[in-house]
Amino acid sequence: MLNQTSVSEFLLLGVTGIQELQPFLFVVFLIIYFVIVAGNGAILMIVISDPRLHSPMYFFLGNLSCLDICYSTVTLPKMLENFLSTHKAISFVGCISQLHFFHFLGSTEVMLLAVMALDRFVAICKPLHYTVIMNHQLCTQMASTTWVIGFFHALLHSIMTSHLNFCGSNQVHHFFCDIKPLLELACGNIELNQWLLNTVTGTIAMGPFFLTFLSYFYIITYLIFKTHSCSMLHRALSTCASHFMVVILLYVPVIFTYIRPASGSSMDQDLVISIMYTVVTPILNPLIYTLRNKEVKKALIGAIRKKL
């Protein structure tokens, strides 16, 4: 699969080149990584162990928490290692592997959020048929499909990137191996890779986004015209608010990174935006779902009391 290239390793330049900031940033991102793993891990454990949360909504939430743990683990441990290292190298195979799993988990999460929006649509607009439509088999199939499509989408990019010829600089202006920084280092024609990034990744990102937007548009329209109770409308919208916040937090930086023209981007902007969807979003997901979801809070408090 790998191309014959003169570059055997890449140097990840990281978030900043200021050496004095490295120890401070190490502590900050170490705490963030711990919170991501602990927070999402707690949600995952609660969803699995509490029978009251064995429903489609929490099944998908468990998948999301699992994705966030893995997603952050792809980039943050290497970032933490490089904060304390003078030789911030990653092997060619390691770089392609990181690229693969990053896009695998990222695209899976994007599609999973669309599935979660569809689940809310059925729950609110088809409440009498909800248990029949969103049965265990269908939920498992939809979740599995997102993981499979995400894997093969990432495999396409990792194969195409590994076949590029890297004959010049090996310095990656990023804190992890992503497609755009690697394309800037490649020698030769990268038009096909750029087309795949814009077309395939753009479709993977924008397709679920429009499906999510359409689901919520239909939900709001349905509630306004079919529901005459303000309390019911408020309760239904409150249920969807957590999911919608997660969608916004993920999609806005992703669109800025992968959909906008390359000529309109800069290294510093890409770094800040990447931190948003690799670090900030995974740490906010458990906070959003636990603080705004009464059932999850009750289950969490119950689990803590049992431990004590």
Tab-separated table of C-alpha atoms in Angstrom, residues 27-298:
chain	number	residue	atom	x	y	z
A	27	VAL	CA	-0.389	20.036	31.790
A	28	VAL	CA	-3.435	21.758	30.223
A	29	PHE	CA	-3.948	19.157	27.493
A	30	LEU	CA	-3.217	16.270	29.875
A	31	ILE	CA	-6.038	17.482	32.143
A	32	ILE	CA	-8.312	17.928	29.124
A	33	TYR	CA	-7.549	14.408	27.882
A	34	PHE	CA	-8.235	12.974	31.346
A	35	VAL	CA	-11.587	14.804	31.503
A	36	ILE	CA	-12.528	13.592	28.008
A	37	VAL	CA	-11.805	9.951	28.860
A	38	ALA	CA	-13.372	10.141	32.335
A	39	GLY	CA	-16.475	12.075	31.240
A	40	ASN	CA	-17.278	10.059	28.140
A	41	GLY	CA	-16.267	6.846	29.895
A	42	ALA	CA	-18.735	7.605	32.706
A	43	ILE	CA	-21.555	8.159	30.203
A	44	LEU	CA	-20.669	4.940	28.381
A	45	MET	CA	-20.619	2.933	31.619
A	46	ILE	CA	-23.930	4.392	32.782
A	47	VAL	CA	-25.652	3.729	29.446
A	48	ILE	CA	-24.463	0.112	29.518
A	49	SER	CA	-25.203	-0.604	33.196
A	50	ASP	CA	-28.478	1.281	33.811
A	51	PRO	CA	-31.543	-0.587	32.406
A	52	ARG	CA	-33.520	2.691	32.344
A	53	LEU	CA	-31.177	3.973	29.653
A	54	HIS	CA	-31.501	0.954	27.360
A	55	SER	CA	-33.313	2.890	24.635
A	56	PRO	CA	-32.327	3.978	21.112
A	57	MET	CA	-31.453	7.528	22.191
A	58	TYR	CA	-28.956	6.354	24.816
A	59	PHE	CA	-27.671	3.536	22.625
A	60	PHE	CA	-26.547	6.170	20.128
A	61	LEU	CA	-25.253	8.387	22.953
A	62	GLY	CA	-23.092	5.475	24.124
A	63	ASN	CA	-21.706	5.141	20.600
A	64	LEU	CA	-20.963	8.878	20.563
A	65	SER	CA	-19.088	8.697	23.874
A	66	CYS	CA	-17.053	5.741	22.636
A	67	LEU	CA	-16.197	7.660	19.463
A	68	ASP	CA	-15.120	10.745	21.428
A	69	ILE	CA	-12.745	8.699	23.600
A	70	CYS	CA	-11.158	7.016	20.578
A	71	TYR	CA	-11.173	10.238	18.533
A	72	SER	CA	-9.180	12.137	21.153
A	73	THR	CA	-6.848	9.185	21.745
A	74	VAL	CA	-5.777	9.293	18.088
A	75	THR	CA	-4.271	12.797	18.443
A	76	LEU	CA	-3.813	13.870	22.074
A	77	PRO	CA	-1.310	11.262	23.385
A	78	LYS	CA	1.080	12.019	20.512
A	79	MET	CA	0.597	15.739	21.108
A	80	LEU	CA	1.402	15.266	24.806
A	81	GLU	CA	4.511	13.250	23.957
A	82	ASN	CA	5.750	15.966	21.609
A	83	PHE	CA	5.333	18.670	24.255
A	84	LEU	CA	8.083	16.909	26.257
A	85	SER	CA	10.205	15.773	23.320
A	86	THR	CA	12.837	17.648	21.353
A	87	HIS	CA	12.536	15.286	18.368
A	88	LYS	CA	8.849	15.510	17.482
A	89	ALA	CA	8.903	12.717	14.923
A	90	ILE	CA	6.271	10.254	13.743
A	91	SER	CA	7.058	7.423	11.333
A	92	PHE	CA	5.606	7.368	7.826
A	93	VAL	CA	3.421	4.362	8.692
A	94	GLY	CA	2.426	5.954	12.007
A	95	CYS	CA	1.465	9.170	10.237
A	96	ILE	CA	-0.736	7.383	7.680
A	97	SER	CA	-2.289	5.292	10.474
A	98	GLN	CA	-3.081	8.424	12.488
A	99	LEU	CA	-4.622	10.039	9.405
A	100	HIS	CA	-6.735	6.922	8.799
A	101	PHE	CA	-8.143	6.586	12.307
A	102	PHE	CA	-8.701	10.315	12.640
A	103	HIS	CA	-10.894	10.429	9.519
A	104	PHE	CA	-12.474	7.054	10.319
A	105	LEU	CA	-13.696	8.180	13.738
A	106	GLY	CA	-14.464	11.759	12.654
A	107	SER	CA	-16.635	10.801	9.680
A	108	THR	CA	-18.367	8.114	11.768
A	109	GLU	CA	-19.261	10.722	14.399
A	110	VAL	CA	-20.655	13.091	11.764
A	111	MET	CA	-22.941	10.361	10.398
A	112	LEU	CA	-23.904	9.181	13.897
A	113	LEU	CA	-25.147	12.676	14.763
A	114	ALA	CA	-27.445	12.511	11.711
A	115	VAL	CA	-28.763	9.141	12.919
A	116	MET	CA	-29.402	10.671	16.351
A	117	ALA	CA	-31.356	13.503	14.697
A	118	LEU	CA	-33.435	10.923	12.827
A	119	ASP	CA	-34.108	9.148	16.129
A	120	ARG	CA	-35.401	12.402	17.676
A	121	PHE	CA	-37.563	12.999	14.609
A	122	VAL	CA	-39.257	9.612	14.971
A	123	ALA	CA	-39.606	10.003	18.763
A	124	ILE	CA	-41.316	13.408	18.516
A	125	CYS	CA	-43.242	13.176	15.228
A	126	LYS	CA	-44.150	9.456	15.349
A	127	PRO	CA	-44.403	8.753	19.094
A	128	LEU	CA	-46.949	5.925	18.806
A	129	HIS	CA	-44.808	4.038	16.312
A	130	TYR	CA	-41.443	4.879	17.880
A	131	THR	CA	-40.727	1.527	19.542
A	132	VAL	CA	-41.741	-0.346	16.389
A	133	ILE	CA	-39.721	1.800	13.982
A	134	MET	CA	-36.627	2.297	16.154
A	135	ASN	CA	-36.287	-1.346	17.174
A	136	HIS	CA	-33.043	-2.841	18.433
A	137	GLN	CA	-32.178	-4.436	15.096
A	138	LEU	CA	-32.593	-1.201	13.126
A	139	CYS	CA	-30.589	0.812	15.670
A	140	THR	CA	-27.755	-1.717	15.568
A	141	GLN	CA	-27.780	-1.714	11.764
A	142	MET	CA	-27.712	2.092	11.542
A	143	ALA	CA	-24.895	2.411	14.072
A	144	SER	CA	-22.892	-0.359	12.369
A	145	THR	CA	-23.412	1.261	8.963
A	146	THR	CA	-21.954	4.567	10.154
A	147	TRP	CA	-18.853	2.777	11.488
A	148	VAL	CA	-18.379	0.767	8.266
A	149	ILE	CA	-18.843	3.770	5.934
A	150	GLY	CA	-16.486	5.836	8.115
A	151	PHE	CA	-13.834	3.116	7.944
A	152	PHE	CA	-13.878	2.804	4.162
A	153	HIS	CA	-14.024	6.592	3.693
A	154	ALA	CA	-10.849	6.917	5.779
A	155	LEU	CA	-9.260	3.938	4.012
A	156	LEU	CA	-9.693	5.706	0.677
A	157	HIS	CA	-7.817	8.770	1.940
A	158	SER	CA	-5.070	6.809	3.705
A	159	ILE	CA	-4.347	4.694	0.603
A	160	MET	CA	-4.324	7.701	-1.728
A	161	THR	CA	-2.121	9.745	0.640
A	162	SER	CA	0.321	6.867	1.184
A	163	HIS	CA	0.893	6.637	-2.573
A	164	LEU	CA	2.040	10.254	-2.821
A	165	ASN	CA	5.708	11.002	-3.218
A	166	PHE	CA	7.230	13.020	-0.370
A	167	CYS	CA	10.647	14.117	-1.587
A	168	GLY	CA	11.143	17.478	0.095
A	169	SER	CA	10.470	18.840	3.571
A	170	ASN	CA	9.095	16.470	6.205
A	171	GLN	CA	7.915	19.197	8.597
A	172	VAL	CA	4.145	18.997	9.153
A	173	HIS	CA	2.704	22.328	10.302
A	174	HIS	CA	0.183	20.655	12.581
A	175	PHE	CA	-0.033	18.675	15.821
A	176	PHE	CA	-1.235	15.514	14.042
A	177	CYS	CA	-1.116	14.011	10.550
A	178	ASP	CA	-4.032	15.320	8.521
A	179	ILE	CA	-4.621	15.306	4.777
A	180	LYS	CA	-4.272	19.020	4.031
A	181	PRO	CA	-0.870	19.525	5.746
A	182	LEU	CA	0.471	16.372	4.073
A	183	LEU	CA	-0.731	17.444	0.628
A	184	GLU	CA	1.290	20.638	1.044
A	185	LEU	CA	4.447	18.521	1.460
A	186	ALA	CA	3.773	16.148	-1.446
A	187	CYS	CA	5.716	16.274	-4.702
A	188	GLY	CA	3.932	15.791	-7.999
A	189	ASN	CA	0.265	15.912	-8.911
A	190	ILE	CA	-2.166	16.054	-5.977
A	191	GLU	CA	-5.285	17.024	-7.962
A	192	LEU	CA	-6.969	13.637	-7.422
A	193	ASN	CA	-6.297	13.753	-3.669
A	194	GLN	CA	-7.622	17.304	-3.497
A	195	TRP	CA	-10.708	16.307	-5.476
A	196	LEU	CA	-11.370	13.366	-3.137
A	197	LEU	CA	-10.974	15.651	-0.116
A	198	ASN	CA	-13.386	18.247	-1.510
A	199	THR	CA	-15.915	15.842	-3.035
A	200	VAL	CA	-15.946	12.675	-0.911
A	201	THR	CA	-15.199	14.282	2.451
A	202	GLY	CA	-17.466	17.200	1.543
A	203	THR	CA	-20.306	14.754	0.835
A	204	ILE	CA	-19.634	12.788	4.033
A	205	ALA	CA	-19.755	16.043	6.013
A	206	MET	CA	-22.546	17.977	4.288
A	207	GLY	CA	-24.874	15.029	3.576
A	208	PRO	CA	-25.462	14.202	7.265
A	209	PHE	CA	-25.510	17.934	8.063
A	210	PHE	CA	-28.449	18.565	5.715
A	211	LEU	CA	-30.199	15.425	6.992
A	212	THR	CA	-29.772	16.693	10.564
A	213	PHE	CA	-30.970	20.183	9.601
A	214	LEU	CA	-33.974	18.717	7.750
A	215	SER	CA	-34.903	16.533	10.728
A	216	TYR	CA	-34.898	19.484	13.112
A	217	PHE	CA	-36.708	21.713	10.647
A	218	TYR	CA	-39.458	19.098	10.358
A	219	ILE	CA	-39.547	18.632	14.152
A	220	ILE	CA	-39.956	22.374	14.785
A	221	THR	CA	-42.576	22.711	12.030
A	222	TYR	CA	-44.476	19.712	13.382
A	223	LEU	CA	-44.448	21.018	16.943
A	224	ILE	CA	-45.567	24.520	15.953
A	225	PHE	CA	-48.490	23.413	13.784
A	226	LYS	CA	-49.507	20.159	15.512
A	227	THR	CA	-48.822	20.919	19.161
A	228	HIS	CA	-50.893	23.575	20.877
A	229	SER	CA	-49.302	23.103	24.278
A	230	CYS	CA	-46.436	25.506	25.050
A	231	SER	CA	-45.134	23.233	27.807
A	232	MET	CA	-45.005	20.239	25.443
A	233	LEU	CA	-43.274	22.346	22.788
A	234	HIS	CA	-40.707	23.575	25.315
A	235	ARG	CA	-40.099	20.053	26.655
A	236	ALA	CA	-39.587	18.601	23.175
A	237	LEU	CA	-37.254	21.390	22.082
A	238	SER	CA	-35.293	21.090	25.317
A	239	THR	CA	-34.767	17.389	24.606
A	240	CYS	CA	-33.321	18.203	21.182
A	241	ALA	CA	-31.246	21.174	22.359
A	242	SER	CA	-28.378	19.026	23.687
A	243	HIS	CA	-27.989	17.177	20.427
A	244	PHE	CA	-28.246	20.358	18.370
A	245	MET	CA	-25.495	22.013	20.440
A	246	VAL	CA	-23.199	19.031	19.784
A	247	VAL	CA	-23.960	19.235	16.048
A	248	ILE	CA	-23.075	22.943	15.906
A	249	LEU	CA	-19.863	22.453	17.914
A	250	LEU	CA	-18.684	19.747	15.529
A	251	TYR	CA	-19.895	20.990	12.154
A	252	VAL	CA	-18.800	24.626	12.278
A	253	PRO	CA	-15.045	23.904	12.637
A	254	VAL	CA	-15.230	20.907	10.252
A	255	ILE	CA	-16.856	23.041	7.531
A	256	PHE	CA	-14.218	25.755	7.996
A	257	THR	CA	-11.411	23.196	7.712
A	258	TYR	CA	-12.484	20.898	4.882
A	259	ILE	CA	-15.124	22.743	2.855
A	260	ARG	CA	-13.585	26.213	2.465
A	261	PRO	CA	-11.068	26.858	-0.340
A	262	ALA	CA	-7.433	26.095	0.432
A	263	SER	CA	-6.420	29.601	-0.654
A	264	GLY	CA	-8.494	31.090	2.134
A	265	SER	CA	-6.845	29.132	4.912
A	266	SER	CA	-3.768	29.700	7.060
A	267	MET	CA	-1.702	27.423	9.288
A	268	ASP	CA	-2.646	29.266	12.494
A	269	GLN	CA	-6.365	29.221	11.645
A	270	ASP	CA	-6.260	25.500	10.863
A	271	LEU	CA	-4.532	24.772	14.186
A	272	VAL	CA	-7.119	26.698	16.215
A	273	ILE	CA	-10.013	25.145	14.319
A	274	SER	CA	-8.517	21.648	14.666
A	275	ILE	CA	-8.248	22.089	18.429
A	276	MET	CA	-11.959	22.948	18.431
A	277	TYR	CA	-13.131	19.653	16.951
A	278	THR	CA	-10.405	17.356	18.327
A	279	VAL	CA	-10.264	18.692	21.893
A	280	VAL	CA	-13.087	21.106	22.752
A	281	THR	CA	-16.015	19.168	21.264
A	282	PRO	CA	-15.178	15.795	22.930
A	283	ILE	CA	-14.780	17.486	26.330
A	284	LEU	CA	-18.067	19.415	26.005
A	285	ASN	CA	-20.165	16.461	24.831
A	286	PRO	CA	-20.396	14.730	28.250
A	287	LEU	CA	-20.987	18.082	29.983
A	288	ILE	CA	-23.794	19.012	27.580
A	289	TYR	CA	-25.540	15.652	27.846
A	290	THR	CA	-25.203	15.307	31.631
A	291	LEU	CA	-26.119	18.892	32.524
A	292	ARG	CA	-29.133	19.074	30.173
A	293	ASN	CA	-30.406	15.500	30.477
A	294	LYS	CA	-32.333	14.640	33.645
A	295	GLU	CA	-32.281	10.874	33.054
A	296	VAL	CA	-28.509	10.779	32.624
A	297	LYS	CA	-28.035	12.985	35.714
A	298	LYS	CA	-30.269	10.700	37.796
